Short mmCIF file of C-alpha atoms in Angstrom, two decimals:
data_model
loop_
_atom_site.label_atom_id
_atom_site.label_comp_id
_atom_site.label_asym_id
_atom_site.label_seq_id
_atom_site.Cartn_x
_atom_site.Cartn_y
_atom_site.Cartn_z
CA UNK A 233 123.30 143.88 87.87
CA UNK A 234 120.55 144.10 84.48
CA UNK A 235 118.11 141.13 85.83
CA UNK A 236 118.51 142.83 88.45
CA UNK A 237 118.14 145.97 88.26
CA UNK A 238 115.52 147.90 89.97
CA UNK A 239 117.99 148.97 92.80
CA UNK A 240 118.79 150.86 95.74
CA UNK A 241 120.14 154.99 95.60
CA UNK A 242 121.74 156.12 98.72
CA UNK A 243 123.28 159.49 99.14
CA UNK A 244 124.14 161.13 103.36
CA UNK A 245 123.33 164.46 104.29
CA UNK A 246 124.83 165.88 107.32
CA UNK A 247 125.34 161.69 108.14
CA UNK A 248 121.93 160.95 107.35
CA UNK A 249 121.77 158.75 104.78
CA UNK A 250 119.00 158.72 101.39
CA UNK A 251 117.04 155.77 100.41
CA UNK A 252 115.28 156.12 96.71
CA UNK A 253 114.59 152.44 95.18
CA UNK A 254 114.64 153.13 91.06
CA UNK A 255 115.14 151.19 88.36
CA UNK A 256 118.03 151.37 86.55
CA UNK A 257 119.54 151.45 82.84
CA UNK A 258 123.38 149.63 82.89
CA UNK A 259 125.35 150.19 79.78
CA UNK A 260 128.60 150.87 79.07
CA UNK A 261 130.35 154.26 77.38
CA UNK A 262 134.36 153.44 75.77
CA UNK A 263 134.71 151.05 78.60
CA UNK A 264 133.00 152.70 81.35
CA UNK A 265 130.02 151.33 83.65
CA UNK A 266 127.21 154.01 83.37
CA UNK A 267 123.73 153.39 85.26
CA UNK A 268 120.70 156.01 84.69
CA UNK A 269 117.48 156.78 86.33
CA UNK A 270 115.65 159.09 87.27
CA UNK A 271 113.44 160.80 90.58
CA UNK A 272 110.45 162.54 91.03
CA UNK A 273 110.84 165.96 91.77
CA UNK A 274 109.49 165.86 94.43
CA UNK A 275 111.66 163.91 95.97
CA UNK A 276 114.40 166.13 97.19
CA UNK A 277 117.51 163.19 97.74
CA UNK A 278 118.75 164.80 94.12
CA UNK A 279 119.35 167.74 95.96
CA UNK A 280 122.55 165.87 98.10
CA UNK A 281 124.02 164.44 95.20
CA UNK A 282 126.25 167.76 94.57
CA UNK A 283 129.97 166.35 93.87
CA UNK A 284 129.82 163.72 96.73
CA UNK A 285 129.83 160.03 96.05
CA UNK A 286 126.56 157.77 95.76
CA UNK A 287 126.04 154.41 96.35
CA UNK A 288 123.42 151.91 93.88
CA UNK A 289 122.90 148.76 95.68
CA UNK A 290 121.73 146.11 92.93
CA UNK A 291 120.27 143.49 95.64
CA UNK A 292 119.44 140.10 93.33
CA UNK A 293 118.68 137.02 94.41
CA UNK A 294 119.03 135.35 98.43
CA UNK A 295 117.72 132.50 100.13
CA UNK A 296 116.97 131.52 103.63
CA UNK A 297 119.46 128.23 104.08
CA UNK A 298 118.38 125.51 106.84
CA UNK A 299 120.69 123.86 109.54
CA UNK A 300 119.20 120.61 108.21
CA UNK A 301 120.34 121.21 105.02
CA UNK A 302 123.60 120.39 107.07
CA UNK A 303 125.26 117.01 107.32
CA UNK A 304 126.50 118.04 111.22
CA UNK A 305 124.07 119.10 113.40
CA UNK A 306 125.44 121.46 115.33
CA UNK A 307 124.59 124.60 113.02
CA UNK A 308 122.63 127.39 112.41
CA UNK A 309 120.30 128.77 110.01
CA UNK A 310 121.23 131.48 107.29
CA UNK A 311 121.16 133.01 104.64
CA UNK A 312 122.51 133.85 101.15
CA UNK A 313 122.39 136.11 98.86
CA UNK A 314 124.60 137.83 95.90
CA UNK A 315 124.51 141.61 95.92
CA UNK A 316 126.81 144.08 93.86
CA UNK A 317 127.62 147.61 94.86
CA UNK A 318 128.04 150.25 93.03
CA UNK A 319 129.51 153.22 93.80
CA UNK A 320 129.96 156.72 91.74
CA UNK A 321 128.79 160.73 91.56
CA UNK A 322 126.31 161.63 90.05
CA UNK A 323 125.49 164.39 87.08
CA UNK A 324 122.36 165.50 86.57
CA UNK A 325 120.53 166.09 83.24
CA UNK A 326 119.50 169.88 82.85
CA UNK A 327 116.86 170.29 79.46
CA UNK A 328 113.59 168.44 79.76
CA UNK A 329 114.70 166.65 75.52
CA UNK A 330 117.42 164.93 77.75
CA UNK A 331 114.89 163.59 80.65
CA UNK A 332 112.19 162.61 77.76
CA UNK A 333 115.69 160.73 75.65
CA UNK A 334 116.18 159.19 79.08
CA UNK A 335 112.55 158.12 78.79
CA UNK A 336 112.17 156.91 75.88
CA UNK A 337 115.44 154.76 76.85
CA UNK A 338 114.40 153.12 79.80
CA UNK A 339 110.42 152.46 78.52
CA UNK A 340 112.30 150.92 74.86
CA UNK A 341 114.00 148.58 77.83
CA UNK A 342 111.25 148.04 79.40
CA UNK A 343 108.10 148.46 77.26
CA UNK A 344 109.21 148.62 73.55
CA UNK A 345 105.35 148.26 72.40
CA UNK A 346 104.23 151.38 73.97
CA UNK A 347 107.17 152.84 72.88
CA UNK A 348 106.19 151.58 69.37
CA UNK A 349 102.51 153.12 70.01
CA UNK A 350 101.13 154.87 72.41
CA UNK A 351 104.67 157.39 73.08
CA UNK A 352 104.25 158.35 69.42
CA UNK A 353 101.00 159.70 69.86
CA UNK A 354 101.38 161.90 73.02
CA UNK A 355 101.67 164.84 72.35
CA UNK A 356 105.62 166.99 72.80
CA UNK A 357 104.28 169.06 75.02
CA UNK A 358 102.47 166.64 76.93
CA UNK A 359 105.90 164.77 77.43
CA UNK A 360 107.84 167.99 78.27
CA UNK A 361 105.16 169.44 81.22
CA UNK A 362 106.06 165.75 82.48
CA UNK A 363 109.67 165.96 82.28
CA UNK A 364 109.73 168.57 83.86
CA UNK A 365 108.51 166.86 87.15
CA UNK A 366 111.67 164.60 86.98
CA UNK A 367 114.68 164.58 87.99
CA UNK A 368 116.94 162.60 85.40
CA UNK A 369 120.76 161.70 85.82
CA UNK A 370 123.44 159.32 85.17
CA UNK A 371 126.02 157.80 87.32
CA UNK A 372 129.60 156.56 85.81
CA UNK A 373 130.24 154.10 88.02
CA UNK A 374 134.03 154.53 89.78
CA UNK A 375 134.08 151.36 91.87
CA UNK A 376 132.17 148.19 91.74
CA UNK A 377 131.49 145.34 94.20
CA UNK A 378 130.54 142.10 94.17
CA UNK A 379 128.65 140.45 97.61
CA UNK A 380 127.88 137.17 97.68
CA UNK A 381 127.15 134.70 100.83
CA UNK A 382 126.99 131.45 99.10
CA UNK A 383 127.75 128.86 101.82
CA UNK A 384 131.49 129.08 101.21
CA UNK A 385 132.49 128.48 104.31
CA UNK A 386 130.90 125.55 104.13
CA UNK A 387 131.57 121.55 102.89
CA UNK A 388 131.55 120.40 99.32
CA UNK A 389 128.36 117.64 100.55
CA UNK A 390 126.42 120.24 102.60
CA UNK A 391 126.76 122.82 99.08
CA UNK A 392 125.58 119.87 97.24
CA UNK A 393 122.46 118.97 99.98
CA UNK A 394 122.12 123.01 99.28
CA UNK A 395 122.02 123.24 95.91
CA UNK A 396 119.91 120.08 95.27
CA UNK A 397 117.25 121.27 97.88
CA UNK A 398 116.86 124.59 96.11
CA UNK A 399 117.11 122.92 92.75
CA UNK A 400 113.46 120.86 93.72
CA UNK A 401 112.32 124.22 94.87
CA UNK A 402 109.28 126.50 93.06
CA UNK A 403 111.66 129.50 95.12
CA UNK A 404 112.70 131.75 92.15
CA UNK A 405 115.84 132.82 94.51
CA UNK A 406 116.37 129.76 94.93
CA UNK A 407 116.78 127.98 92.00
CA UNK A 408 119.25 131.37 91.02
CA UNK A 409 121.25 130.97 94.42
CA UNK A 410 121.42 127.19 93.74
CA UNK A 411 122.75 128.49 90.42
CA UNK A 412 125.59 130.37 91.58
CA UNK A 413 126.59 128.37 93.93
CA UNK A 414 127.02 125.31 91.29
CA UNK A 415 128.92 128.41 89.12
CA UNK A 416 131.50 128.47 92.77
CA UNK A 417 131.26 124.53 93.46
CA UNK A 418 132.16 123.52 90.11
CA UNK A 419 134.78 126.63 89.83
CA UNK A 420 136.44 125.04 93.18
CA UNK A 421 136.53 121.33 91.42
CA UNK A 422 138.55 122.52 88.20
CA UNK A 423 140.91 124.08 90.84
CA UNK A 424 141.99 122.28 93.01
#
Protein backbone atom coordinates (compact mmCIF):
# COMPACT_ATOMS: atom_id res chain seq x y z
CA UNK A 1 0.00 0.00 0.00
CA UNK A 2 2.82 2.40 0.81
CA UNK A 3 4.62 1.63 -2.44
CA UNK A 4 1.45 1.98 -4.54
CA UNK A 5 -0.28 4.66 -2.51
CA UNK A 6 -2.23 6.33 -5.35
CA UNK A 7 -5.55 4.60 -4.79
CA UNK A 8 -9.24 4.75 -5.65
CA UNK A 9 -11.68 5.88 -2.96
CA UNK A 10 -15.14 4.39 -3.59
CA UNK A 11 -18.38 5.37 -1.88
CA UNK A 12 -22.04 4.99 -2.80
CA UNK A 13 -25.11 7.18 -2.46
CA UNK A 14 -28.55 5.84 -3.38
CA UNK A 15 -27.00 2.83 -5.13
CA UNK A 16 -24.83 5.13 -7.25
CA UNK A 17 -21.10 4.43 -6.79
CA UNK A 18 -18.62 7.30 -6.88
CA UNK A 19 -14.85 7.07 -7.14
CA UNK A 20 -11.99 9.51 -6.70
CA UNK A 21 -8.32 8.77 -7.35
CA UNK A 22 -6.10 10.10 -4.56
CA UNK A 23 -2.65 9.73 -3.00
CA UNK A 24 -2.85 8.34 0.53
CA UNK A 25 -0.60 8.47 3.57
CA UNK A 26 -0.63 5.09 5.32
CA UNK A 27 0.18 5.06 9.05
CA UNK A 28 -0.25 2.84 12.07
CA UNK A 29 -1.71 4.46 15.19
CA UNK A 30 -1.95 2.24 18.28
CA UNK A 31 -2.23 -0.98 16.24
CA UNK A 32 -4.79 0.60 13.89
CA UNK A 33 -4.17 1.24 10.23
CA UNK A 34 -5.10 4.81 9.23
CA UNK A 35 -5.31 6.19 5.69
CA UNK A 36 -5.14 9.98 5.23
CA UNK A 37 -5.89 12.04 2.13
CA UNK A 38 -7.70 15.08 0.86
CA UNK A 39 -9.83 16.06 -2.11
CA UNK A 40 -11.03 19.32 -3.59
CA UNK A 41 -14.08 20.68 -1.80
CA UNK A 42 -15.65 21.02 -5.26
CA UNK A 43 -15.60 17.20 -5.50
CA UNK A 44 -18.93 16.49 -3.81
CA UNK A 45 -18.12 12.86 -3.04
CA UNK A 46 -17.11 13.93 0.49
CA UNK A 47 -20.75 14.81 1.22
CA UNK A 48 -21.65 11.11 0.90
CA UNK A 49 -19.34 9.85 3.62
CA UNK A 50 -21.38 10.29 6.80
CA UNK A 51 -21.43 7.06 8.80
CA UNK A 52 -21.20 4.84 5.72
CA UNK A 53 -18.31 2.54 5.00
CA UNK A 54 -16.03 3.40 2.07
CA UNK A 55 -13.63 1.26 0.07
CA UNK A 56 -10.08 2.26 -0.89
CA UNK A 57 -8.57 0.15 -3.65
CA UNK A 58 -4.79 0.07 -3.93
CA UNK A 59 -4.03 -1.25 -7.41
CA UNK A 60 -0.56 -2.70 -7.34
CA UNK A 61 1.45 -4.25 -10.18
CA UNK A 62 -0.36 -6.09 -12.93
CA UNK A 63 0.68 -7.75 -16.17
CA UNK A 64 -0.75 -9.60 -19.14
CA UNK A 65 0.23 -13.27 -19.32
CA UNK A 66 0.46 -14.79 -22.77
CA UNK A 67 -0.64 -18.44 -23.14
CA UNK A 68 2.57 -18.89 -25.15
CA UNK A 69 4.38 -19.08 -21.78
CA UNK A 70 2.50 -22.25 -20.74
CA UNK A 71 3.53 -25.79 -21.58
CA UNK A 72 -0.01 -26.86 -22.55
CA UNK A 73 -1.22 -25.25 -25.80
CA UNK A 74 -4.83 -25.38 -24.55
CA UNK A 75 -4.71 -22.16 -22.56
CA UNK A 76 -6.08 -18.65 -22.86
CA UNK A 77 -4.60 -15.25 -22.05
CA UNK A 78 -4.92 -13.96 -18.50
CA UNK A 79 -3.82 -11.12 -16.27
CA UNK A 80 -1.79 -11.39 -13.07
CA UNK A 81 -2.22 -8.72 -10.41
CA UNK A 82 -1.91 -7.74 -6.79
CA UNK A 83 -4.36 -5.35 -5.08
CA UNK A 84 -5.41 -4.36 -1.58
CA UNK A 85 -8.96 -3.43 -0.52
CA UNK A 86 -9.26 -1.32 2.63
CA UNK A 87 -12.69 -0.71 4.17
CA UNK A 88 -13.50 1.84 6.85
CA UNK A 89 -15.37 4.98 7.82
CA UNK A 90 -14.24 8.49 7.02
CA UNK A 91 -13.49 11.09 9.67
CA UNK A 92 -13.50 14.56 8.12
CA UNK A 93 -11.10 17.17 9.46
CA UNK A 94 -12.93 20.28 10.59
CA UNK A 95 -10.45 23.17 10.66
CA UNK A 96 -8.06 24.86 8.28
CA UNK A 97 -5.22 24.06 10.71
CA UNK A 98 -6.05 20.33 10.56
CA UNK A 99 -6.10 20.55 6.76
CA UNK A 100 -2.75 22.37 6.74
CA UNK A 101 -1.27 19.73 9.04
CA UNK A 102 -2.37 16.99 6.63
CA UNK A 103 -1.00 18.95 3.65
CA UNK A 104 2.34 19.26 5.44
CA UNK A 105 2.35 15.54 6.23
CA UNK A 106 1.69 14.76 2.57
CA UNK A 107 4.30 17.24 1.33
CA UNK A 108 6.81 15.72 3.78
CA UNK A 109 6.10 12.28 2.30
CA UNK A 110 6.09 13.25 -1.39
CA UNK A 111 8.27 16.36 -1.66
CA UNK A 112 10.33 16.95 1.52
CA UNK A 113 12.65 19.44 -0.18
CA UNK A 114 9.67 21.67 -1.03
CA UNK A 115 8.45 21.44 2.57
CA UNK A 116 11.86 22.58 3.83
CA UNK A 117 12.19 25.45 1.34
CA UNK A 118 9.35 27.20 -0.54
CA UNK A 119 6.55 25.98 1.74
CA UNK A 120 8.19 27.71 4.70
CA UNK A 121 8.12 31.03 2.82
CA UNK A 122 4.39 30.92 2.01
CA UNK A 123 2.32 33.15 4.34
CA UNK A 124 -0.07 31.38 6.71
CA UNK A 125 -3.03 33.32 5.28
CA UNK A 126 -2.38 31.86 1.83
CA UNK A 127 -2.00 28.34 3.23
CA UNK A 128 -5.26 28.76 5.18
CA UNK A 129 -7.12 29.98 2.10
CA UNK A 130 -5.93 26.94 0.13
CA UNK A 131 -6.74 24.63 3.06
CA UNK A 132 -10.34 25.87 3.00
CA UNK A 133 -10.64 24.72 -0.62
CA UNK A 134 -10.00 21.07 0.30
CA UNK A 135 -11.64 18.41 2.41
CA UNK A 136 -9.03 16.52 4.43
CA UNK A 137 -9.89 13.24 6.09
CA UNK A 138 -8.68 9.98 7.52
CA UNK A 139 -10.05 6.47 7.37
CA UNK A 140 -9.50 3.99 10.16
CA UNK A 141 -9.31 0.65 8.38
CA UNK A 142 -11.85 -1.83 9.75
CA UNK A 143 -11.22 -4.56 7.18
CA UNK A 144 -8.17 -5.14 5.00
CA UNK A 145 -8.20 -7.68 2.17
CA UNK A 146 -5.34 -8.66 -0.10
CA UNK A 147 -6.27 -9.75 -3.60
CA UNK A 148 -3.90 -11.52 -5.94
CA UNK A 149 -3.91 -13.62 -9.05
CA UNK A 150 -0.41 -14.86 -9.71
CA UNK A 151 -0.88 -18.08 -11.67
CA UNK A 152 -1.67 -20.02 -8.48
CA UNK A 153 -3.82 -22.31 -10.66
CA UNK A 154 -0.84 -23.33 -12.82
CA UNK A 155 1.91 -25.83 -12.25
CA UNK A 156 5.41 -24.96 -11.16
CA UNK A 157 6.85 -25.27 -14.69
CA UNK A 158 4.33 -22.80 -16.12
CA UNK A 159 4.91 -20.41 -13.23
CA UNK A 160 8.68 -20.62 -13.73
CA UNK A 161 8.20 -19.83 -17.44
CA UNK A 162 6.16 -16.71 -16.58
CA UNK A 163 8.65 -15.64 -13.90
CA UNK A 164 11.61 -16.07 -16.28
CA UNK A 165 9.89 -14.08 -19.06
CA UNK A 166 8.81 -11.30 -16.70
CA UNK A 167 12.25 -11.03 -15.06
CA UNK A 168 13.78 -10.37 -18.53
CA UNK A 169 11.12 -7.81 -19.41
CA UNK A 170 11.67 -4.06 -19.58
CA UNK A 171 8.29 -3.59 -17.91
CA UNK A 172 8.52 -2.64 -14.23
CA UNK A 173 5.07 -4.16 -13.66
CA UNK A 174 6.15 -7.50 -15.10
CA UNK A 175 9.34 -7.49 -13.02
CA UNK A 176 7.33 -6.79 -9.86
CA UNK A 177 4.81 -9.51 -10.70
CA UNK A 178 7.74 -11.92 -11.13
CA UNK A 179 8.96 -10.93 -7.65
CA UNK A 180 5.54 -11.61 -6.11
CA UNK A 181 5.23 -14.92 -7.99
CA UNK A 182 8.65 -16.04 -6.73
CA UNK A 183 7.51 -15.39 -3.16
CA UNK A 184 4.44 -17.60 -3.66
CA UNK A 185 6.24 -20.43 -5.42
CA UNK A 186 9.16 -20.31 -2.98
CA UNK A 187 6.75 -20.65 -0.03
CA UNK A 188 4.95 -23.50 -1.85
CA UNK A 189 8.28 -25.32 -2.29
CA UNK A 190 9.14 -24.82 1.40
CA UNK A 191 5.76 -26.12 2.57
CA UNK A 192 5.80 -29.13 0.25
